Short mmCIF file of C-alpha atoms and ligand atoms in Angstrom, two decimals:
data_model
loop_
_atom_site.label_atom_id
_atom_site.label_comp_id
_atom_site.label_asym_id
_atom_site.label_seq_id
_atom_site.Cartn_x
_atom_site.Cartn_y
_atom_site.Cartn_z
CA UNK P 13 21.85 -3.72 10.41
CA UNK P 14 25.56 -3.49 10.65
CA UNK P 15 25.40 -1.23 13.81
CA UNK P 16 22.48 -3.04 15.60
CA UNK P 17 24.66 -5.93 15.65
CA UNK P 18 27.63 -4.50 17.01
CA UNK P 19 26.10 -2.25 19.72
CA UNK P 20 25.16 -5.71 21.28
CA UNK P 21 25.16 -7.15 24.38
CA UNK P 22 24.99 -3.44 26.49
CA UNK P 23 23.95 -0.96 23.48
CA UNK P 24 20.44 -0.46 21.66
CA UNK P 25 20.20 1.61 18.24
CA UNK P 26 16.73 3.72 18.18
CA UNK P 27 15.62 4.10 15.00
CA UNK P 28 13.88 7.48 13.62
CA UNK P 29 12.20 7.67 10.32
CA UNK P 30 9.36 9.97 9.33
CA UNK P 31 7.73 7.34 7.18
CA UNK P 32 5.85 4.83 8.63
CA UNK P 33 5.68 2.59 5.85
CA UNK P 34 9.72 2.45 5.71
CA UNK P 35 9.53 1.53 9.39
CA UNK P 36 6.57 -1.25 9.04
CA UNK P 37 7.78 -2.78 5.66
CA UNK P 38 11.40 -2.20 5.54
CA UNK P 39 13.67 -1.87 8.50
CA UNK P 40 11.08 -3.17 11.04
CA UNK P 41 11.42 -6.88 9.39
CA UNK P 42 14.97 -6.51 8.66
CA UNK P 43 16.22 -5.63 12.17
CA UNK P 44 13.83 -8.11 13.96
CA UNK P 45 15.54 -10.02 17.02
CA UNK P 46 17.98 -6.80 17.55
CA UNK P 47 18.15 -4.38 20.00
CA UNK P 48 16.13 -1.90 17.87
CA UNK P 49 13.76 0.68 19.14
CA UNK P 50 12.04 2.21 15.83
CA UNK P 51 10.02 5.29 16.01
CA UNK P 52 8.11 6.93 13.59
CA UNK P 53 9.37 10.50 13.60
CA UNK P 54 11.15 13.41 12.44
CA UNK P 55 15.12 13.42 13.49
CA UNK P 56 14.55 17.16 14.62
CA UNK P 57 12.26 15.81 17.51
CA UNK P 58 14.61 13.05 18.20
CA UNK P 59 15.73 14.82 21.67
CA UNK P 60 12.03 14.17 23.07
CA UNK P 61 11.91 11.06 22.59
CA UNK P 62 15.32 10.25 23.74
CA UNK P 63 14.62 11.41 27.05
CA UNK P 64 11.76 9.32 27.47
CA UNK P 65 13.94 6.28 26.99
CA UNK P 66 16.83 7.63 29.27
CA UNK P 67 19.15 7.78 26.49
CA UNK P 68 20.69 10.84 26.48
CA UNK P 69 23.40 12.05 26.20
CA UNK P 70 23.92 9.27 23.59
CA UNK P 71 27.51 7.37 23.84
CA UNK P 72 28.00 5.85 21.12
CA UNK P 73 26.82 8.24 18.12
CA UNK P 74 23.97 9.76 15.67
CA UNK P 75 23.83 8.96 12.45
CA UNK P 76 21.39 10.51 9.80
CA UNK P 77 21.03 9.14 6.29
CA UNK P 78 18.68 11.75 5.17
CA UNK P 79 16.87 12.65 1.66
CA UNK P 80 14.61 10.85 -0.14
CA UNK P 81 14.65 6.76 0.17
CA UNK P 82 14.95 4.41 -3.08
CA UNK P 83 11.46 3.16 -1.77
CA UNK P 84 9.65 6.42 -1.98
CA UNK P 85 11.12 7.31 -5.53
CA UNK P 86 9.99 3.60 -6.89
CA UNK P 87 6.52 3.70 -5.01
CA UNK P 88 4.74 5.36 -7.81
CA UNK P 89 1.44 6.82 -5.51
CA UNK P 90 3.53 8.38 -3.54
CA UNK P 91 4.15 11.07 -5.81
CA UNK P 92 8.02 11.49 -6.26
CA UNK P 93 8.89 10.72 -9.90
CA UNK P 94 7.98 12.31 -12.75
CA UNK P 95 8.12 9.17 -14.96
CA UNK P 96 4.83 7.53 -13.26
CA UNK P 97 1.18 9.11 -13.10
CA UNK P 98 0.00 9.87 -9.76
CA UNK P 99 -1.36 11.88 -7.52
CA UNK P 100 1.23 15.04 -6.35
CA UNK P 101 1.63 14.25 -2.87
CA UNK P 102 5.75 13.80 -2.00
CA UNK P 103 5.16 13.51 1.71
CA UNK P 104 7.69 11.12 3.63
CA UNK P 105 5.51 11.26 6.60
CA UNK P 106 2.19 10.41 5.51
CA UNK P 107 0.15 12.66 8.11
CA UNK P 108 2.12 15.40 6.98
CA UNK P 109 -0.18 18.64 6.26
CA UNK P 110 1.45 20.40 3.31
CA UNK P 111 1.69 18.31 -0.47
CA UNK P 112 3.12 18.91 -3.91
CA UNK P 113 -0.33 19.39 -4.94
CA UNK P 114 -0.73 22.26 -2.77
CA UNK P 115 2.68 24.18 -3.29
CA UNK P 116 1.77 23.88 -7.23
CA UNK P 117 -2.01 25.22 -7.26
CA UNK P 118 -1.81 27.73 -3.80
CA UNK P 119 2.29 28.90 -3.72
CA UNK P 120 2.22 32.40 -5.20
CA UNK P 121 4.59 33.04 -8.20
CA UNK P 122 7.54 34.59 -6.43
CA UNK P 123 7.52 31.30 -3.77
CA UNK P 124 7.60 29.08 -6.72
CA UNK P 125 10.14 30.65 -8.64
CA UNK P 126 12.57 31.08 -5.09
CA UNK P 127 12.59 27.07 -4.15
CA UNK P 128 13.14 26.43 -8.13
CA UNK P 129 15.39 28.23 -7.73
CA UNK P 130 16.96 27.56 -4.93
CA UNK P 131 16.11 24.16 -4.19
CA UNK P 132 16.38 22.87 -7.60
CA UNK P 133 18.91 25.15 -9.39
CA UNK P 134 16.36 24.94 -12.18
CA UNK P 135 17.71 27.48 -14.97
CA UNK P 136 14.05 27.81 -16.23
CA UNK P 137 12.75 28.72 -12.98
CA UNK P 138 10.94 31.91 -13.79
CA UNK P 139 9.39 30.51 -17.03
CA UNK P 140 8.52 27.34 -15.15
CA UNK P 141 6.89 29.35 -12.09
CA UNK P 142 4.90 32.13 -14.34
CA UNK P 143 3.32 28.80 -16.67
CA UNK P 144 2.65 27.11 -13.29
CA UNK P 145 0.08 29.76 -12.37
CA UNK P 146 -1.43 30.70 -15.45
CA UNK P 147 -1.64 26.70 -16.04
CA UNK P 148 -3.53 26.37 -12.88
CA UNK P 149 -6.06 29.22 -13.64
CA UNK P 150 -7.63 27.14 -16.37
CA UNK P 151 -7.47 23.89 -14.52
CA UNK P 152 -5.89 22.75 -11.20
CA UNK P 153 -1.98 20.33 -10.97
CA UNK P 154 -3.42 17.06 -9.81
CA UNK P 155 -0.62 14.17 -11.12
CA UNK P 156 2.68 13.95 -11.31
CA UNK P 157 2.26 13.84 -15.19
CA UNK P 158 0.87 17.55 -15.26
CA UNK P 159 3.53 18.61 -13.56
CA UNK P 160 6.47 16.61 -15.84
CA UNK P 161 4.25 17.59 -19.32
CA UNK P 162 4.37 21.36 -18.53
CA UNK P 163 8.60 21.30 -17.44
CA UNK P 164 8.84 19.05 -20.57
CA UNK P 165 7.14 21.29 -22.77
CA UNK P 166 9.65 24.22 -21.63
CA UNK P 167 12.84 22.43 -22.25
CA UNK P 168 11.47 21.64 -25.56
CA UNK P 169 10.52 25.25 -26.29
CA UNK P 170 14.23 26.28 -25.84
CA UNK P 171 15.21 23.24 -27.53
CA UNK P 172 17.14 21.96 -24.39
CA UNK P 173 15.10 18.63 -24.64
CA UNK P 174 15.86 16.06 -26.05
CA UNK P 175 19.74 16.22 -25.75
CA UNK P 176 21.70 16.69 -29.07
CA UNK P 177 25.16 15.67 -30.22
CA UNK P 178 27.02 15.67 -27.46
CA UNK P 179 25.06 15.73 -24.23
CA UNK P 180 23.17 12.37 -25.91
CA UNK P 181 26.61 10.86 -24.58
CA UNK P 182 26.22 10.77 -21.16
CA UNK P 183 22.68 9.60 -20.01
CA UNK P 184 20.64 12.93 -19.88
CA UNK P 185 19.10 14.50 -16.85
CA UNK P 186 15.26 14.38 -16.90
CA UNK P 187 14.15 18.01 -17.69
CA UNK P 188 11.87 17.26 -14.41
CA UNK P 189 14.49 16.51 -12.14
CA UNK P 190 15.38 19.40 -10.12
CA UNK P 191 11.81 20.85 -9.88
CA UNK P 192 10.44 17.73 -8.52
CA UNK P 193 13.30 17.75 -6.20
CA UNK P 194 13.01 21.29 -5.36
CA UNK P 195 8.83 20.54 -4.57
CA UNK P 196 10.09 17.49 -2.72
CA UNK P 197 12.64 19.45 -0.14
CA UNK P 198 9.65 21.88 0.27
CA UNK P 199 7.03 19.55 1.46
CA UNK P 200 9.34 17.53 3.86
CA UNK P 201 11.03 21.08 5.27
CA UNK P 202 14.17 18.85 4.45
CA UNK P 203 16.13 21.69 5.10
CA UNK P 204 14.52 23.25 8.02
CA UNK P 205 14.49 19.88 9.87
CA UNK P 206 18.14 19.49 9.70
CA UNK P 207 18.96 22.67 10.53
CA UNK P 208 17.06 22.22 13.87
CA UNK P 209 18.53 19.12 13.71
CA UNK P 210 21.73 20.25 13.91
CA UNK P 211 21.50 23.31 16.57
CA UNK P 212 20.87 21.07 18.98
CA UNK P 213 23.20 18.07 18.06
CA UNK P 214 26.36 18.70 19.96
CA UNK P 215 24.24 18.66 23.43
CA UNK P 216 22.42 15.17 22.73
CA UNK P 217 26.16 13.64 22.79
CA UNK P 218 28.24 12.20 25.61
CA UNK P 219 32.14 13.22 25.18
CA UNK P 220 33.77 11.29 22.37
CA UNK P 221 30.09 10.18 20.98
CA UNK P 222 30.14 10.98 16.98
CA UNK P 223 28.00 12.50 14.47
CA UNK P 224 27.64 11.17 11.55
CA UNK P 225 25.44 12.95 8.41
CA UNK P 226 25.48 11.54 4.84
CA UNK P 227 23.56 13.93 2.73
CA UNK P 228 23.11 13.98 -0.88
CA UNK P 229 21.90 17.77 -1.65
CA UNK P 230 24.50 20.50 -1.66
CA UNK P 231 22.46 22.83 0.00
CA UNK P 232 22.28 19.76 2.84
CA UNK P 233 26.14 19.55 2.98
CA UNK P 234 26.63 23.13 2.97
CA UNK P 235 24.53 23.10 5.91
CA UNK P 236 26.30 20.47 7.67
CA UNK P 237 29.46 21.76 6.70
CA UNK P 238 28.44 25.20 8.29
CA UNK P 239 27.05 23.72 11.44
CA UNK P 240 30.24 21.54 12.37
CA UNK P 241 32.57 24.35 11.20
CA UNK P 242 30.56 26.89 13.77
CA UNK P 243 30.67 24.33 16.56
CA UNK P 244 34.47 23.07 16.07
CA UNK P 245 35.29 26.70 16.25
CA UNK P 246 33.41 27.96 19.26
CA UNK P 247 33.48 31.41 19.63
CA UNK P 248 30.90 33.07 17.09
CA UNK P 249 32.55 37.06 18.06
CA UNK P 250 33.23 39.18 15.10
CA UNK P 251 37.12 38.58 14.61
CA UNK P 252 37.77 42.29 15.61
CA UNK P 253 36.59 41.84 18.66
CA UNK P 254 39.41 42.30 21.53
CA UNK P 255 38.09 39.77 23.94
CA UNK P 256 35.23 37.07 23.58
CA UNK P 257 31.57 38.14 24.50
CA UNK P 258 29.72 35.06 23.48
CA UNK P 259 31.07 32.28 25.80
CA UNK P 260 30.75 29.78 23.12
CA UNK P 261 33.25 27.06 23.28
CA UNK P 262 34.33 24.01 21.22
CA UNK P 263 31.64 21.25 21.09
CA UNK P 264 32.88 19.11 17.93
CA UNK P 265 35.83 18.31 15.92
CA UNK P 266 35.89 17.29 12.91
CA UNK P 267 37.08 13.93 11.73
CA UNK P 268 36.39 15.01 7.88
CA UNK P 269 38.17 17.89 6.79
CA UNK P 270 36.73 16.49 3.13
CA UNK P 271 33.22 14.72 2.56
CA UNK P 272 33.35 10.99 1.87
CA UNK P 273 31.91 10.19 -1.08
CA UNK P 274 31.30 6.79 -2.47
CA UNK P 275 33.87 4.68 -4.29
CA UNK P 276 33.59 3.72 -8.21
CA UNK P 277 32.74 0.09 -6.93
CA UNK P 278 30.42 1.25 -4.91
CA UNK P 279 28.49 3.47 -7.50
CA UNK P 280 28.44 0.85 -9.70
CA UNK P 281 26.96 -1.25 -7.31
CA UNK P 282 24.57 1.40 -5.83
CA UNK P 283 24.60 4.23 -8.41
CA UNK P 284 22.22 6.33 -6.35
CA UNK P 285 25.34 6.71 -3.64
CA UNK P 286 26.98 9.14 -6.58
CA UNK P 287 25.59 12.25 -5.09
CA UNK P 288 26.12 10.92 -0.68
CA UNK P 289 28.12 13.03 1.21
CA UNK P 290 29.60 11.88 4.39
CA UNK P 291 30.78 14.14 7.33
CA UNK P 292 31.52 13.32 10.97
CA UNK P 293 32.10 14.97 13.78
CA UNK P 294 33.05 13.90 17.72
CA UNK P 295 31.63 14.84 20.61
CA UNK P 296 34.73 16.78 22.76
CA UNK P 297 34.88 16.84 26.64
CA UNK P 298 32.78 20.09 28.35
CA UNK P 299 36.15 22.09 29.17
CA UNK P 300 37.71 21.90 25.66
C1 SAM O 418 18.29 7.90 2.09
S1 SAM O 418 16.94 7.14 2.94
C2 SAM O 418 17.76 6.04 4.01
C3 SAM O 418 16.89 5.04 4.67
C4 SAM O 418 17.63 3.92 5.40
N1 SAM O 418 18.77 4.39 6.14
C5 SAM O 418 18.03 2.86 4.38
O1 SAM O 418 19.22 2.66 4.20
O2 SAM O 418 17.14 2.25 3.80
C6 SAM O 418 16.35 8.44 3.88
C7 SAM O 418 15.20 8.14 4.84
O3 SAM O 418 15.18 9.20 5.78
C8 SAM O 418 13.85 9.59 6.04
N2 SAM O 418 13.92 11.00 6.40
C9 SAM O 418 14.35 12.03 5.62
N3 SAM O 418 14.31 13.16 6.32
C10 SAM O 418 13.85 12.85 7.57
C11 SAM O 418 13.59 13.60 8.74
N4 SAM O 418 13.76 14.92 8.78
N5 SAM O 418 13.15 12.96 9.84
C12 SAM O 418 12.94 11.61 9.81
N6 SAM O 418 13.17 10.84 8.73
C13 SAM O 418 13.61 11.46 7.62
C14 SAM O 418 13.10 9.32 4.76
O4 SAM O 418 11.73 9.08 5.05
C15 SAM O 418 13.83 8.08 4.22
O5 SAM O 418 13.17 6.90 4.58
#
């Protein structure tokens, strides 16, 4: 909202989300009367359609707000918390082809157990995974509640749920949390899509044009981190070699040598902004 009304009279803000729903019910109404173009879409395909509307390179900047919407996680049908009974779906673009429901009843063991994990930085991944599949032999994951009972029923086992003494302090961490995160990531390709994202990035910008990523995974900032460091740096040669063979040059600095991260006021306000990371980058001219 705040940008569509400062890109006026010249500018226009196109609008990507995968979700059609967020686009129908949310932003379109909220952004009616400004120069908004929404499209339903994933932000790795974002250079296709910005052709077709003459809008690249883009002047002013990009910038993704990506992860899971406070929408999704409170519309219960759609799968994404483990505190409401529905059906394991978790896809932010409806039409997707791959759900929750899938990954639990077809992934093999050794898939499960890697975006666990990886994804989640579950500590009972390898329990969870190997009761996943011998759960599913005797009867199929179809709710979210199936899923939450079984990761519940672990913690319990090595009485890590509920908290005691100390940990009942703070307010606890659902024992579900990072494995319905870790499913979540999975379905969307979170990770995939940014990284695509990302390799093409610099070359959708005009010089001085900035990129802007708030993420709120630290596998996502790692990434982003990564990506801006490789691109601010140029070159990719192993440091021992004499002279450069790759021909790579600078195509971003770095305006954030630390993430951003949301101020006590704002937490309390918004406490979901705890885990947002915020990095940007500008666009530098062709010969830096
Ligand atoms: C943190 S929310 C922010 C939404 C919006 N900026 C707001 O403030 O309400 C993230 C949104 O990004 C969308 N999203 C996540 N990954 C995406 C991707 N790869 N391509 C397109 N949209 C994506 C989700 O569907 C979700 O609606």
């Amino acid at each position: 909202l705040a940008i569509a009304s400062i890109v006026q009279p010249e500018g226009r803000l196109i609008g990507f989300d995968q979700d059609a729903w967020a686009l129908a019910h949310r932003a379109g109404p909220r952004l009616e009367g400004l120069p908004v173009s929404l499209i339903q879409a994933n932000f790795s395909e974002m250079e296709t359609f910005l052709k077709e509307r003459d809008a690249l390179p883009v002047t002013g900047g990009i910038l993704l707000d990506i992860g899971v919407s406070s929408f999704q996680l409170d519309q219960a049908e759609r799968g994404f918390s483990f505190s409401k009974e529905a059906p394991l779906d978790m896809r932010m673009n409806a039409e997707g082809s791959l759900t929750a429901a899938i990954i639990l009843n077809e992934w093999s063991e050794a898939e499960l157990l890697r975006i666990f994990s990886e994804y989640g930085e579950e500590r009972f991944s390898r329990t969870i995974a190997r009761e996943i599949v011998q759960q599913r032999k005797l009867k199929p994951f179809e709710t979210t509640l199936d899923l939450a009972h079984l990761v519940v029923g672990i913690y319990e086992r090595h009485k890590a749920w509920p908290p005691r003494g100390n940990e009942r302090k703070s307010k606890p961490i659902h024992p579900a949390t990072q494995v319905f995160q870790a499913i979540r990531i999975a379905v969307n390709d979170e990770l995939g899509h940014l990284e695509r994202f990302l390799n093409r990035a610099p070359s959708l910008l005009a010089p001085g044009a900035r990129l802007a990523i708030i993420s709120f995974h630290s596998l996502e900032d790692r990434i982003v981190k990564q990506a801006f460091k490789n691109f601010a740096q140029g070159c990719q040669c192993p440091a021992w070699f004499p002279v450069c063979q790759c021909g790579l040059r600078p195509t971003l600095k770095i305006l954030t040598g630390k993430p951003v991260t949301a101020s006590e006021e704002e937490i309390r306000q918004n406490p979901r902004s705890r885990s947002a990371r915020l990095r940007v980058a500008e666009r530098l001219p062709e010969s830096s």
